[in-house]
Coordinates of C-alpha atoms and ligand atoms in Angstrom, one line a residue:
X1 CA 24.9 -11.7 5.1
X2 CA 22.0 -9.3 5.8
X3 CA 20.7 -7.7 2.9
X4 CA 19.2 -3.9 2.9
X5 CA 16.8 -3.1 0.2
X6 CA 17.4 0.3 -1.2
X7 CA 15.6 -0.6 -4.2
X8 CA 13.2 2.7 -5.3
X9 CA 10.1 0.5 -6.4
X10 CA 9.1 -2.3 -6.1
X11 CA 11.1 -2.0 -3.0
X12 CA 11.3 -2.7 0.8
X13 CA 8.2 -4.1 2.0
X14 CA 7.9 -5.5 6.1
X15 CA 8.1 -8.7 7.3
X16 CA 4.4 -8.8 8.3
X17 CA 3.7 -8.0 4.6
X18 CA 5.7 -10.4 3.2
X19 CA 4.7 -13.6 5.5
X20 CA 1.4 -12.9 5.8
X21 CA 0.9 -12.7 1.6
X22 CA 3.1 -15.6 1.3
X23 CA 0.7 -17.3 3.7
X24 CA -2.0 -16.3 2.5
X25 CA -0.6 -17.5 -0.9
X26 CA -1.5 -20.9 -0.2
X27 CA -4.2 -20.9 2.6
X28 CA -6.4 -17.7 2.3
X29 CA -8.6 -16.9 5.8
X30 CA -8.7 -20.5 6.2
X31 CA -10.5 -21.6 2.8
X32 CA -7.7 -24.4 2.1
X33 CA -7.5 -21.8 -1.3
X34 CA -4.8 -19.6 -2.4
X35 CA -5.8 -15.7 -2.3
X36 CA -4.5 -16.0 -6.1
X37 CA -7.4 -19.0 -7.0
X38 CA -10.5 -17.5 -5.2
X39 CA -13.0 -15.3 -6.8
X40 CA -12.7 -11.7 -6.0
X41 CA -16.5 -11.7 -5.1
X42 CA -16.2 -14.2 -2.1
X43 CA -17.2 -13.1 1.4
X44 CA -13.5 -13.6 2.2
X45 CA -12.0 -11.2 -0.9
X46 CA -14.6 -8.8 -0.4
X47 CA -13.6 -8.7 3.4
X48 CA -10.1 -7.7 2.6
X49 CA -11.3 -4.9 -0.1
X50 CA -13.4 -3.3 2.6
X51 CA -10.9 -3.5 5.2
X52 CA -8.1 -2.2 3.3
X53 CA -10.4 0.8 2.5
X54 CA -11.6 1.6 5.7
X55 CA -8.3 1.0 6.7
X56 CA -7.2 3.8 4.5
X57 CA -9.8 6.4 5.5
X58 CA -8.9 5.6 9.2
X59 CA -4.7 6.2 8.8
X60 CA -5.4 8.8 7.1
X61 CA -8.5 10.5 8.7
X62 CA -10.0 10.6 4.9
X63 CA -13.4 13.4 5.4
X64 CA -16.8 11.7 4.3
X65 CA -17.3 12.6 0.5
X66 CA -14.2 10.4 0.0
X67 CA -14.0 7.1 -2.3
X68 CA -10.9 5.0 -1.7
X69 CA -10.1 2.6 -4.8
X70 CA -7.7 -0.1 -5.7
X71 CA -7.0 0.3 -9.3
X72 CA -4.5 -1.5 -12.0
X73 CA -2.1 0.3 -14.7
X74 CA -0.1 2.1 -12.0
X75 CA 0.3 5.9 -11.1
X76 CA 0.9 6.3 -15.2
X77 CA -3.1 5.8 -15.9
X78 CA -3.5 8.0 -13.1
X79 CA -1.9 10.8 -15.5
X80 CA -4.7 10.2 -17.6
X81 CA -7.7 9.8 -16.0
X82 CA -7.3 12.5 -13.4
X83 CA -7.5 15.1 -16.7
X84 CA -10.3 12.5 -18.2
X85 CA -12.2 12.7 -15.2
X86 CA -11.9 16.5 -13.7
X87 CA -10.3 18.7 -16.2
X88 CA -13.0 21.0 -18.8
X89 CA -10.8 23.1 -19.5
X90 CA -7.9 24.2 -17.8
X91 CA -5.8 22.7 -15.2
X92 CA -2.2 24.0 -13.1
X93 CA 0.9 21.3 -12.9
X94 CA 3.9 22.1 -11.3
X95 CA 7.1 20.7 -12.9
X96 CA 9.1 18.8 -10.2
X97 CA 10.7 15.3 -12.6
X98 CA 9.7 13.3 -15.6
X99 CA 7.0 11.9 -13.3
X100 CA 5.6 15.7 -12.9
X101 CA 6.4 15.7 -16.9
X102 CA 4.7 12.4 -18.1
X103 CA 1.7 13.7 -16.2
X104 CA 1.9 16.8 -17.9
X105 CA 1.9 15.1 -21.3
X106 CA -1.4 13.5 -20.7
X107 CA -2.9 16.0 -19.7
X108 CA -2.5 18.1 -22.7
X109 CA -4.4 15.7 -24.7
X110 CA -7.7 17.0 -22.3
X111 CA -7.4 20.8 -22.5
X112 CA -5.1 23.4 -21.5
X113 CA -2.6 22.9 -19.4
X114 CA -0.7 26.0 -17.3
X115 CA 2.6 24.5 -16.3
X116 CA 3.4 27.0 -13.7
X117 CA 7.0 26.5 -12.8
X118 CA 9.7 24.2 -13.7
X119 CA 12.9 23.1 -11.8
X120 CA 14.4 21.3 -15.4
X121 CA 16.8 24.1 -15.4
X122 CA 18.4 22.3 -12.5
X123 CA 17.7 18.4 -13.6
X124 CA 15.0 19.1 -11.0
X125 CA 17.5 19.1 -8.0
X126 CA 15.5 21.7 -6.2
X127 CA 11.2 22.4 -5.6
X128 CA 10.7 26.1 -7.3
X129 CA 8.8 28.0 -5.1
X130 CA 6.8 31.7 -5.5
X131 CA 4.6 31.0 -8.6
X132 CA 1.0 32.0 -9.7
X133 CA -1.5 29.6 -10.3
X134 CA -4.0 31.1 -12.4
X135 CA -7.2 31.1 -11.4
X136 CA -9.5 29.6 -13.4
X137 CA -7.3 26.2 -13.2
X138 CA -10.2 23.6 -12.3
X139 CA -7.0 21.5 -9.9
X140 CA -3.8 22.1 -9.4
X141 CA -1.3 18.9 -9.7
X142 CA 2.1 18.3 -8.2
X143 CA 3.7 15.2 -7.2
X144 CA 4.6 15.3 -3.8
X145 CA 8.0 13.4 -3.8
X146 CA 9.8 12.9 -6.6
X147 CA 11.4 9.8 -6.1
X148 CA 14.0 9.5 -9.0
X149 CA 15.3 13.4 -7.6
X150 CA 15.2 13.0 -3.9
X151 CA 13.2 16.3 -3.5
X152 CA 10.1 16.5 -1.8
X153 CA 7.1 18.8 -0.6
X154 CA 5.9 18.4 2.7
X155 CA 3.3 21.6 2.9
X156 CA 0.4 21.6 1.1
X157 CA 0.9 23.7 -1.8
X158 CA -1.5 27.0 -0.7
X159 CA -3.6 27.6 -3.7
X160 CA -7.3 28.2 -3.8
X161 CA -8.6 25.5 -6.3
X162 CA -8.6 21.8 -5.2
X163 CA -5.6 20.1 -5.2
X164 CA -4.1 16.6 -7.0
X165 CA -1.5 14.8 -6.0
X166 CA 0.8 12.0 -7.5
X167 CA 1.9 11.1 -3.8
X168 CA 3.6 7.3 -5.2
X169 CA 6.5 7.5 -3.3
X170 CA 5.6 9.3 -0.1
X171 CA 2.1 8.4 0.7
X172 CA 1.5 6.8 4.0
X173 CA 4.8 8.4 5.4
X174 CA 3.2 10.9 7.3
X175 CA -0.3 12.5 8.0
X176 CA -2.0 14.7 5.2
X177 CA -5.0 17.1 5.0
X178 CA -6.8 15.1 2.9
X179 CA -9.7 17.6 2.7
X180 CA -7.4 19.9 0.2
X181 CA -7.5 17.5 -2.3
X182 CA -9.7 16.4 -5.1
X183 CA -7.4 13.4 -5.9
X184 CA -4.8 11.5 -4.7
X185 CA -3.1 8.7 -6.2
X186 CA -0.5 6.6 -5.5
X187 CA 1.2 2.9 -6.9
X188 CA 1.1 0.7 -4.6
X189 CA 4.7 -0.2 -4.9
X190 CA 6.5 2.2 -3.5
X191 CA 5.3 2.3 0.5
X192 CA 2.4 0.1 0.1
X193 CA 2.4 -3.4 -1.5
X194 CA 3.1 -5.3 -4.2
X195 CA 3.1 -3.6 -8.1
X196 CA -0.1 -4.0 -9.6
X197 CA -2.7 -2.0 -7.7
X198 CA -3.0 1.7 -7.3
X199 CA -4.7 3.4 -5.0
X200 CA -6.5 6.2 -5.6
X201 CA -8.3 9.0 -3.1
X202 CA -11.2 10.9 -4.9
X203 CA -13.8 12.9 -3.8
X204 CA -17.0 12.1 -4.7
X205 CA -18.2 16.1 -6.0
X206 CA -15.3 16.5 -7.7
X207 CA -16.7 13.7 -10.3
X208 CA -19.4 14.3 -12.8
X209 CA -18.7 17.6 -13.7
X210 CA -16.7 17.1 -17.4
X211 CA -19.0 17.1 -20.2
X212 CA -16.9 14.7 -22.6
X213 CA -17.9 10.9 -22.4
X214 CA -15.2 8.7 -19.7
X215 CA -15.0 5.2 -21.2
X216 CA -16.2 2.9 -18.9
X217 CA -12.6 1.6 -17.2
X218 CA -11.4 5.7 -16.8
X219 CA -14.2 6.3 -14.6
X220 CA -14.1 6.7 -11.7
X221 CA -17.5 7.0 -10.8
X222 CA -17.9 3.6 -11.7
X223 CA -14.9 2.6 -9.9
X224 CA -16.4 4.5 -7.2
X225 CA -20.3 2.9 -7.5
X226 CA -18.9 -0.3 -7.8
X227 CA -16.3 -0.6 -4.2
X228 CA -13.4 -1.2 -6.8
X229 CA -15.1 -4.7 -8.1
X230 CA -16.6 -3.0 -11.6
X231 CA -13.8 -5.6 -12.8
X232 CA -11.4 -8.1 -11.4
X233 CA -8.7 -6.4 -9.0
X234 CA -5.6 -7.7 -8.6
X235 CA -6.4 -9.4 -5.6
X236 CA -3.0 -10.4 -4.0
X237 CA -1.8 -7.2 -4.5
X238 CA -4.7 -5.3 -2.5
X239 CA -4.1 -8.1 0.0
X240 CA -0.7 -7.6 0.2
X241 CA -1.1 -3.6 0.8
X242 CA -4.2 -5.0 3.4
X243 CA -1.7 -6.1 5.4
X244 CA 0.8 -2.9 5.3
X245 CA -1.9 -1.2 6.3
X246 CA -2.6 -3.4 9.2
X247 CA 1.2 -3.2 10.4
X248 CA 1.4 0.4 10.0
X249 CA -1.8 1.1 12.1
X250 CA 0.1 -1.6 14.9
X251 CA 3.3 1.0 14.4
X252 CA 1.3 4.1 15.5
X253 CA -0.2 5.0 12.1
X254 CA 1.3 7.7 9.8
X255 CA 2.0 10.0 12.9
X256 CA 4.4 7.5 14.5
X257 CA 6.0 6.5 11.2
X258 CA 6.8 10.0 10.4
X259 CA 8.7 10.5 13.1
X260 CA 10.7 7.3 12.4
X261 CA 11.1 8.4 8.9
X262 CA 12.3 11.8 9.8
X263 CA 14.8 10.1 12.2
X264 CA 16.1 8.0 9.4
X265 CA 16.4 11.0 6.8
X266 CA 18.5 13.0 9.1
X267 CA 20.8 10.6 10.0
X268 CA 21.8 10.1 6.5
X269 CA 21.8 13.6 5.1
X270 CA 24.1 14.5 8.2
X271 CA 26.1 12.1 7.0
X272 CA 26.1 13.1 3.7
X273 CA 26.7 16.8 4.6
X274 CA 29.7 15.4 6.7
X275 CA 31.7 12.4 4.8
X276 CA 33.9 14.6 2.6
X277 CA 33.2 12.0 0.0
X278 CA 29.9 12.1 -0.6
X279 CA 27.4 15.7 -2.0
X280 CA 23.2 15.2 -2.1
X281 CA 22.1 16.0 -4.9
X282 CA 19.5 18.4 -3.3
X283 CA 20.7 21.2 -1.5
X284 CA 18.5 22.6 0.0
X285 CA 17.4 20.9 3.3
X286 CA 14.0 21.9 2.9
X287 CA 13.6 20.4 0.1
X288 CA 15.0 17.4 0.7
X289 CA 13.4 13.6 0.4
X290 CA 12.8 11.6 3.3
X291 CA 12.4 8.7 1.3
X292 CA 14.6 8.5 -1.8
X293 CA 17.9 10.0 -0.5
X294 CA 20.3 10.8 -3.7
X295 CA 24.0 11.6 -3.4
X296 CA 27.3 11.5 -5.5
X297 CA 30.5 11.6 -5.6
X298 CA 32.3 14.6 -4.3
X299 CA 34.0 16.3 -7.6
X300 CA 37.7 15.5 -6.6
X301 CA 36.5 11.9 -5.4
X302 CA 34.4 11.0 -8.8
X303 CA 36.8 8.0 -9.8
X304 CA 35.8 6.1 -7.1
X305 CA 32.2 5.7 -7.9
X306 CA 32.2 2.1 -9.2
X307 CA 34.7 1.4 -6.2
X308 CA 31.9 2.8 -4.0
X309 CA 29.1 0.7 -5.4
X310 CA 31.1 -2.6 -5.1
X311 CA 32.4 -1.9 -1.6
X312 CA 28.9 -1.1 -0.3
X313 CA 27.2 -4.3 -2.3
X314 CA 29.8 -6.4 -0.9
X315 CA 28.5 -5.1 2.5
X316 CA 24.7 -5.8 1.8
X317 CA 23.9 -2.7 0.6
X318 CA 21.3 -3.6 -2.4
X319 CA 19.9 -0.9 -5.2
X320 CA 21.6 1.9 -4.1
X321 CA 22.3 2.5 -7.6
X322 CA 21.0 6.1 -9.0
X323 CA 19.0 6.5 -11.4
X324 CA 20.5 7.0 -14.9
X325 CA 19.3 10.8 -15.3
X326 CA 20.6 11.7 -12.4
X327 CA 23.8 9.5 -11.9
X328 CA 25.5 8.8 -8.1
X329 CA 23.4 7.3 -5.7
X330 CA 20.2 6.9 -4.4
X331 CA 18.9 5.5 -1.0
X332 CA 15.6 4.4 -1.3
X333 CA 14.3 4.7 3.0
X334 CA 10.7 4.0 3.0
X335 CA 8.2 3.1 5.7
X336 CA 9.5 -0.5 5.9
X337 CA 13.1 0.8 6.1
X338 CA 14.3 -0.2 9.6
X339 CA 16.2 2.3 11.1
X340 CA 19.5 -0.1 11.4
X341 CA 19.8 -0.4 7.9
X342 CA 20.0 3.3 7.4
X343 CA 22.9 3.4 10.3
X344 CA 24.4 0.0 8.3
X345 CA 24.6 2.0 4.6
X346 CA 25.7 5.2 7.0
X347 CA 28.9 2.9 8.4
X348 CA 29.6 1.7 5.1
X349 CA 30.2 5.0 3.8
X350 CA 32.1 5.8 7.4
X351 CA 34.2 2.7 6.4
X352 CA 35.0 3.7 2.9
X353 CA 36.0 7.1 4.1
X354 CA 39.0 5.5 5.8
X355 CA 40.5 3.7 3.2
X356 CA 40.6 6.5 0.8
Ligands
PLP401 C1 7.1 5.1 -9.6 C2 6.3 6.4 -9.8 C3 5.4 6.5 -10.8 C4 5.1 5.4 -11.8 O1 4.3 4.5 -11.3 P1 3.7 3.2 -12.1 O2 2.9 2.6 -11.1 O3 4.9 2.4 -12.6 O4 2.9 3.8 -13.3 C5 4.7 7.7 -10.9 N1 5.0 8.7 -10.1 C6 5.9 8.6 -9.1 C7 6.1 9.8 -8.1 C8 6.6 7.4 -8.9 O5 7.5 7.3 -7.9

């Protein structure tokens, strides 16, 4: 039986991706060596570091003034050394979901932090809108999909100081103005690659301007200075997203995808705003996820959850389990999601509908 991974991360990754790493696992570019046994400072590693960055500038038409990295201790280092590296002072977060939250955390133990609006209130099943930033925040931080909430924000956030983004879960899914930013930062394992690299987006002139000392590994100047090879990377995993990349610029590039993810999206929402069996969790259309889609049970239908899961699992349907803070369902969709399996969970849950 076909299986369709809805897992939320590590999660769906395409074929390319997977046959090419598992190629490469054994014979790397033709040195009779597996990727995993060569040194990261051979011509033939250090080829797939600097294609996988100029790969990522070129996707996603990154300005000059930009450093692309692949980093290690996921997006949750990132929530410390973006505050390590940029914040004097005072920084702006806005409060989407514990990922928004963890970030927040860190950050307080750098300066002061101004969270500016929260959507806890509402286990973060909507993106508030209308606050103030103040204005002597050095960045202003948000996480652009919140992938355990199925909310997302698509627009740029308009605010005058740079911005920073957590984008783990959305980045790559369609095209960005990468010019607003001062960071970005993703895992890899969401949309990219394999767990244990992160990338990260920084602008050179946002760096050197904190007067505290950055140990060594925080820094990303010497991340920077040193094309991501100031110490070992984990080199299958850049190599794996290497080749993401590479099959997403032979899709059409971020353009193209998004117009394949905003196809997928739509056909399960409408679903979901049809089957009277099913709610989202997130009301608002505009605030919607196109890539983790959540859902329960409709109140007078609740008893049939576990009967859901097993029906749909029996049918292929893998990791469409929600997470435990938010209960129901989620629908993980991302880049590597092929259309058919979105229309395969959507008949499932046509299917169900008809014998209940
Ligand atoms: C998964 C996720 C994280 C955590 O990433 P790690 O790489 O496990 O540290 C952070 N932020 C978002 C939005 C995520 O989806």
């Amino acid at each position: 039986m076909k299986k369709h991974n809805f897992y939320a991360g590590p999660s769906i990754l395409p074929e390319f991706t997977k046959e090419k790493t598992a190629e490469a696992a054994v014979n790397f570019a033709g040195t009779g060596l597996s990727v995993m046994e060569v040194s990261h400072r051979s011509k033939e590693f250090v080829a797939v570091m600097d294609e996988a960055q100029a790969l990522v500038k070129e996707l996603l038409h990154v300005p000059d003034g930009y450093s692309v990295l692949f980093l290690q201790g996921g997006a949750s280092t990132q929530f410390l050394m973006v505050p390590y590296n940029l914040m004097n002072k005072k920084a702006a977060y806005l409060n989407t979901g514990s990922w928004a939250s963890k970030a927040i955390k860190e950050a307080k133990l750098f300066g002061e932090v101004v969270e500016v609006a929260s959507s806890k209130d509402a286990n973060f099943n909507y993106i508030p809108k209308g606050y103030e930033v103040p204005a002597d925040a050095e960045y202003f931080h948000y996480t652009t999909n919140n992938t355990i909430y199925g909310t997302e924000i698509l627009k740029e956030p308009e605010v005058a100081m740079p911005l920073v983004a957590d984008m783990s879960s959305d980045i790559f899914s369609r095209p960005l103005d990468v010019s607003k930013y001062a960071v970005i930062y993703a895992g890899a394992q969401k949309n990219l690659g394999p767990s244990g690299a992160t990338l990260v987006i920084v602008k050179d002139d946002a760096l050197g301007k904190v007067e505290r000392t950055i140990p060594t590994m925080l820094d990303y100047k010497i991340h920077a200075d040193k094309g991501s090879m100031f110490n070992t990377p984990s080199t299958l995993a850049v190599f794996g997203c290497l080749q993401t990349l590479i099959w997403l610029k032979d899709q059409g590039g971020v353009e193209a995808i998004e117009k394949v993810n905003i196809e997928k999206a739509s056909i399960l929402y409408d679903e979901l705003d049809r089957n009277k069996l099913f709610v989202p969790t997130v009301a608002d259309p505009e605030d919607r996820s196109r890539m983790n889609v959540t859902f329960v049970m409709a109140p007078e239908y609740g008893e049939v959850e576990k009967e859901f899961l097993e029906f749909a699992t029996a049918r292929g349907m893998i990791g469409i389990k929600g997470h435990r803070s938010v209960g129901g369902f989620r629908a993980s969709i991302y880049n590597a999601m092929p259309t058919d399996s979105v229309k395969a969970l959507v008949e499932t849950m046509q299917e169900f509908e008809k014998i209940r």
